[in-house]
Amino acid sequence: MNAPVRVLLIGANGRMGKAISAAAEADSGLTIVARIDRRDGLSGLTNTCDVVIDFSTADATAAVCQACAEHDRPLVLGTTGHTAAQKDSVTETAEKIPIVFAANFSLGVNALFVLARRAAILLGEDFDVEIIESHHRTKKDAPSGTAKKLAEILAETRGGKELPIHSVRAGDIVGDHEVIFAGRGERLELTHRASSRETFARGALRAAHWVIGKPRGLYSMENVLGL
Ligand code: NAD
């Protein structure tokens, strides 16, 4: 049997960090060898891990990318809410190491990306498209990274037209995304609801297994899932 994949987890004390630790307990092919949070710094990021998973904060991303490139470690990046400059640091780093960068690691949301693209093409421009996303009241970024990605996918089918996104921040909602296609006399609605962070955590671990040994480059969850 192969030795378990060694993971270094950044943002370990957060909601996602805890969900990833819990999911890792159930995965005998993987072990978390180091947990890093805000006060720890990145000096603990060494060659003793096989892959780095980061679900922390957008402000940490440039330093995380630099440390991963320095130690030649692949990165699974789940953090959202980046500025254009922060995104550029990810793109530049992906010229040196493999990075899976996804606004959403759930299987269902990645299926939603595919279905929404297909629906937009089938229904055409006579249908108005609106995106609604709902999350817990402490989520830092709005709109969500997933809603922005949905808007990007749908805009590609409409000559780059910017699409409206409505954000709801309330209670403890884990994450809902809805695309409404409204035409004359009919309406199609595609909705995904995450009821537990376990789905993102299991997706991130799947990406961690997948990214090891891949050539340098920027990958999406659609690449991991082969969609
Ligand atoms: P959270 O606030 O509960 O946790 C973030 C953790 O990161 C905290 O423990 C915080 O102390 C730590 N942190 C802050 N700065 C740090 C630094 N410089 N170095 C190391 N650790 C640091 O947030 P969360 O709900 O766990 O979400 C974390 C991120 O993941 C957010 O950007 C969120 O939008 C994103 N997210 C992505 C997905 C996905 O599928 N891609 C799913 C859920 C959440």
mmCIF file of N, CA and C in Angstrom, residues 52 88-89 94 129 152 211 221 226:
data_model
loop_
_atom_site.group_PDB
_atom_site.id
_atom_site.type_symbol
_atom_site.label_atom_id
_atom_site.label_comp_id
_atom_site.label_asym_id
_atom_site.label_seq_id
_atom_site.Cartn_x
_atom_site.Cartn_y
_atom_site.Cartn_z
ATOM 1 N N VAL A 52 -0.233 21.213 -0.301
ATOM 2 C CA VAL A 52 -0.726 22.246 0.621
ATOM 3 C C VAL A 52 -2.191 22.528 0.280
ATOM 4 N N ASP A 88 -3.645 37.529 -9.860
ATOM 5 C CA ASP A 88 -2.453 37.487 -10.716
ATOM 6 C C ASP A 88 -1.342 36.699 -10.042
ATOM 7 N N SER A 89 -1.206 36.841 -8.716
ATOM 8 C CA SER A 89 -0.127 36.113 -8.017
ATOM 9 C C SER A 89 -0.366 34.600 -8.132
ATOM 10 N N ALA A 94 1.343 29.588 -10.848
ATOM 11 C CA ALA A 94 0.989 28.365 -11.573
ATOM 12 C C ALA A 94 1.918 28.120 -12.765
ATOM 13 N N VAL A 129 -31.282 36.429 -17.446
ATOM 14 C CA VAL A 129 -30.586 35.554 -16.487
ATOM 15 C C VAL A 129 -30.259 36.354 -15.231
ATOM 16 N N GLU A 152 -19.407 34.494 -14.885
ATOM 17 C CA GLU A 152 -18.360 34.441 -15.921
ATOM 18 C C GLU A 152 -18.715 33.403 -16.990
ATOM 19 N N VAL A 211 -3.866 16.440 -7.647
ATOM 20 C CA VAL A 211 -2.886 17.432 -8.129
ATOM 21 C C VAL A 211 -1.431 16.956 -7.988
ATOM 22 N N MET A 221 -11.723 22.803 -10.613
ATOM 23 C CA MET A 221 -12.360 21.583 -10.093
ATOM 24 C C MET A 221 -12.985 20.801 -11.247
ATOM 25 N N GLY A 226 -13.046 15.903 -14.231
ATOM 26 C CA GLY A 226 -13.118 15.452 -15.620
ATOM 27 C C GLY A 226 -14.414 15.846 -16.292
#
